[in-house]
């Protein structure tokens, strides 16, 4: 009278699938929160913005988990959502796209020897100074590509350009870096 039995089973299976996705997201939350927050802090440099974007990411993830056909929930999937939220944030023009120059891990002085460690530290300091003098788009794309290990496609998505335009920007950014770096070093 109200529907066939098969329809009820399908609705019940969808509800179970949604419930599983929500449970998976809740189980993942404690471990994924610092990863997602750290992703935003490294790219924004502003903790308030990072907190807001982290909240937006988890809200979007919960909305996705409530859909009739939720995606498989994992940390890489959450970082994909975070990447989209960051791109949306910069597209809205809430602030200029800047990427702070992060501190790379300290070189292992014992393995490389004290002189090599000192040389590496000086090179790092010079590279940071050169990056700080570059135009914002050049600095941003170099940091994303070489410090954050983003692919050219990921860089393009994050800065809101086509892949071809991002490749051209990388060429110009590398050229600008080499011109300002003593002895023509590379990033």
CSV table of C-alpha atoms in Angstrom, one decimal:
chain,number,residue,atom,x,y,z
A,1,UNK,CA,0.0,0.0,0.0
A,2,UNK,CA,2.7,2.5,0.9
A,3,UNK,CA,5.5,1.0,-1.2
A,4,UNK,CA,7.2,-2.2,-2.0
A,5,UNK,CA,9.3,-4.0,0.4
A,6,UNK,CA,12.4,-3.6,-1.8
A,7,UNK,CA,12.1,0.2,-1.6
A,8,UNK,CA,12.2,0.0,2.2
A,9,UNK,CA,15.3,-2.2,2.1
A,10,UNK,CA,17.0,0.3,-0.3
A,11,UNK,CA,16.2,3.2,1.9
A,12,UNK,CA,17.5,1.3,5.0
A,13,UNK,CA,20.7,0.4,3.2
A,14,UNK,CA,21.2,4.1,2.2
A,15,UNK,CA,20.7,5.1,5.8
A,16,UNK,CA,23.2,2.6,7.0
A,17,UNK,CA,25.7,3.8,4.4
A,18,UNK,CA,25.2,7.4,5.5
A,19,UNK,CA,25.5,6.4,9.2
A,20,UNK,CA,28.8,4.5,8.4
A,21,UNK,CA,30.2,7.6,6.7
A,22,UNK,CA,29.3,9.8,9.7
A,23,UNK,CA,30.8,7.3,12.1
A,24,UNK,CA,34.0,7.1,10.0
A,25,UNK,CA,34.3,10.9,10.0
A,26,UNK,CA,33.8,11.1,13.8
A,27,UNK,CA,36.4,8.3,14.3
A,28,UNK,CA,38.8,10.2,12.0
A,29,UNK,CA,38.2,13.6,13.6
A,30,UNK,CA,40.8,13.5,16.5
A,31,UNK,CA,43.6,12.3,14.2
A,32,UNK,CA,42.7,14.4,11.2
A,33,UNK,CA,42.1,17.7,13.0
A,34,UNK,CA,45.8,18.6,13.6
A,35,UNK,CA,46.6,17.5,10.0
A,36,UNK,CA,43.9,19.7,8.5
A,37,UNK,CA,44.7,22.6,10.8
A,38,UNK,CA,48.4,22.4,10.1
A,39,UNK,CA,47.7,22.4,6.4
A,40,UNK,CA,45.9,25.7,6.8
A,41,UNK,CA,48.4,27.3,9.2
A,42,UNK,CA,51.3,26.5,6.8
A,43,UNK,CA,49.4,28.1,3.9
A,44,UNK,CA,47.7,31.1,5.6
A,45,UNK,CA,50.1,32.0,8.4
A,46,UNK,CA,47.1,33.4,10.3
A,47,UNK,CA,45.8,31.1,13.0
A,48,UNK,CA,42.3,32.7,13.1
A,49,UNK,CA,41.8,32.1,9.3
A,50,UNK,CA,43.3,28.6,9.7
A,51,UNK,CA,40.7,27.8,12.5
A,52,UNK,CA,37.8,29.2,10.4
A,53,UNK,CA,38.9,27.2,7.3
A,54,UNK,CA,39.4,24.0,9.5
A,55,UNK,CA,35.8,24.4,10.7
A,56,UNK,CA,34.5,25.0,7.2
A,57,UNK,CA,36.3,21.8,6.1
A,58,UNK,CA,34.8,19.6,8.7
A,59,UNK,CA,31.3,21.1,8.2
A,60,UNK,CA,31.6,20.4,4.5
A,61,UNK,CA,32.8,16.9,5.3
A,62,UNK,CA,29.8,16.3,7.6
A,63,UNK,CA,27.5,17.6,4.9
A,64,UNK,CA,29.0,15.1,2.4
A,65,UNK,CA,28.7,12.3,4.9
A,66,UNK,CA,25.0,13.0,5.2
A,67,UNK,CA,24.4,12.7,1.5
A,68,UNK,CA,22.5,9.6,0.1
A,69,UNK,CA,25.8,8.4,-1.5
A,70,UNK,CA,28.6,9.7,0.8
A,71,UNK,CA,32.2,9.5,-0.4
A,72,UNK,CA,34.7,7.3,1.4
A,73,UNK,CA,36.0,9.3,4.3
A,74,UNK,CA,39.8,9.5,4.8
A,75,UNK,CA,42.5,12.0,5.7
A,76,UNK,CA,43.5,12.4,2.0
A,77,UNK,CA,39.9,13.1,1.1
A,78,UNK,CA,39.7,15.6,4.0
A,79,UNK,CA,42.8,17.4,2.6
A,80,UNK,CA,41.1,17.5,-0.8
A,81,UNK,CA,38.2,19.2,0.9
A,82,UNK,CA,40.6,21.5,2.7
A,83,UNK,CA,42.3,22.4,-0.6
A,84,UNK,CA,39.0,23.4,-2.1
A,85,UNK,CA,38.1,25.5,1.0
A,86,UNK,CA,41.5,27.3,0.8
A,87,UNK,CA,41.0,28.0,-2.9
A,88,UNK,CA,37.4,29.3,-2.3
A,89,UNK,CA,38.8,31.5,0.5
A,90,UNK,CA,41.3,33.1,-1.8
A,91,UNK,CA,38.8,33.4,-4.6
A,92,UNK,CA,36.5,35.3,-2.4
A,93,UNK,CA,39.3,37.8,-2.0
A,94,UNK,CA,39.3,37.8,1.8
A,95,UNK,CA,43.0,38.4,1.7
A,96,UNK,CA,45.9,38.2,-0.7
A,97,UNK,CA,47.4,34.8,-1.3
A,98,UNK,CA,50.6,34.7,0.7
A,99,UNK,CA,52.5,31.7,1.8
A,100,UNK,CA,54.8,32.2,4.7
A,101,UNK,CA,58.3,30.7,4.3
A,102,UNK,CA,58.2,27.7,6.6
A,103,UNK,CA,61.2,26.6,8.5
A,104,UNK,CA,62.5,23.4,6.9
A,105,UNK,CA,63.7,20.6,9.1
A,106,UNK,CA,67.1,21.3,10.6
A,107,UNK,CA,69.9,19.5,8.8
A,108,UNK,CA,71.5,16.6,10.6
A,109,UNK,CA,74.8,18.2,11.7
A,110,UNK,CA,76.3,15.0,13.0
A,111,UNK,CA,75.8,13.1,9.7
A,112,UNK,CA,76.9,16.0,7.4
A,113,UNK,CA,79.7,17.4,9.6
A,114,UNK,CA,79.7,20.8,11.3
A,115,UNK,CA,81.0,22.6,8.2
A,116,UNK,CA,78.4,21.1,5.9
A,117,UNK,CA,75.7,21.9,8.4
A,118,UNK,CA,76.8,25.5,8.6
A,119,UNK,CA,76.8,25.7,4.8
A,120,UNK,CA,73.3,24.3,4.6
A,121,UNK,CA,72.1,26.7,7.2
A,122,UNK,CA,73.6,29.7,5.4
A,123,UNK,CA,72.1,28.5,2.1
A,124,UNK,CA,68.7,28.1,3.7
A,125,UNK,CA,68.9,31.7,5.2
A,126,UNK,CA,70.0,33.1,1.8
A,127,UNK,CA,67.2,31.3,0.0
A,128,UNK,CA,64.6,32.6,2.5
A,129,UNK,CA,65.9,36.1,2.1
A,130,UNK,CA,65.6,35.8,-1.7
A,131,UNK,CA,62.1,34.3,-1.5
A,132,UNK,CA,61.1,37.2,0.8
A,133,UNK,CA,62.2,39.7,-1.9
A,134,UNK,CA,60.3,38.1,-4.7
A,135,UNK,CA,57.0,39.3,-6.0
A,136,UNK,CA,54.1,37.6,-4.1
A,137,UNK,CA,52.9,35.4,-7.0
A,138,UNK,CA,56.5,34.1,-7.6
A,139,UNK,CA,57.1,33.4,-3.9
A,140,UNK,CA,53.7,31.7,-3.5
A,141,UNK,CA,54.2,29.3,-6.5
A,142,UNK,CA,57.8,28.5,-5.5
A,143,UNK,CA,56.8,27.7,-1.9
A,144,UNK,CA,53.9,25.5,-3.0
A,145,UNK,CA,55.9,23.7,-5.6
A,146,UNK,CA,59.2,23.1,-3.9
A,147,UNK,CA,58.6,23.4,-0.1
A,148,UNK,CA,55.1,21.9,0.0
A,149,UNK,CA,55.7,19.4,-2.8
A,150,UNK,CA,52.5,20.3,-4.6
A,151,UNK,CA,52.2,19.2,-8.2
A,152,UNK,CA,51.8,21.9,-10.9
A,153,UNK,CA,48.1,21.0,-11.1
A,154,UNK,CA,47.7,21.4,-7.3
A,155,UNK,CA,49.5,24.7,-7.4
A,156,UNK,CA,47.2,25.8,-10.2
A,157,UNK,CA,44.1,24.9,-8.3
A,158,UNK,CA,45.3,26.6,-5.1
A,159,UNK,CA,46.2,29.9,-6.8
A,160,UNK,CA,43.2,29.9,-9.1
A,161,UNK,CA,45.1,29.7,-12.5
A,162,UNK,CA,45.2,27.2,-15.3
A,163,UNK,CA,47.9,24.6,-15.4
A,164,UNK,CA,49.5,26.3,-18.4
A,165,UNK,CA,49.5,29.7,-16.7
A,166,UNK,CA,51.0,28.2,-13.6
A,167,UNK,CA,53.8,26.5,-15.5
A,168,UNK,CA,54.6,29.9,-17.1
A,169,UNK,CA,54.5,31.5,-13.7
A,170,UNK,CA,56.9,28.9,-12.4
A,171,UNK,CA,59.3,29.6,-15.2
A,172,UNK,CA,59.3,33.3,-14.4
A,173,UNK,CA,59.5,32.7,-10.7
A,174,UNK,CA,62.5,30.3,-11.1
A,175,UNK,CA,64.2,32.9,-13.3
A,176,UNK,CA,63.6,35.7,-10.8
A,177,UNK,CA,64.9,33.5,-8.0
A,178,UNK,CA,68.1,32.6,-9.9
A,179,UNK,CA,68.7,36.3,-10.8
A,180,UNK,CA,68.6,37.3,-7.1
A,181,UNK,CA,70.3,34.2,-5.6
A,182,UNK,CA,74.1,34.6,-5.3
A,183,UNK,CA,76.0,32.4,-7.7
A,184,UNK,CA,72.8,31.5,-9.6
A,185,UNK,CA,71.5,28.9,-7.2
A,186,UNK,CA,68.2,27.1,-7.6
A,187,UNK,CA,65.3,26.6,-5.2
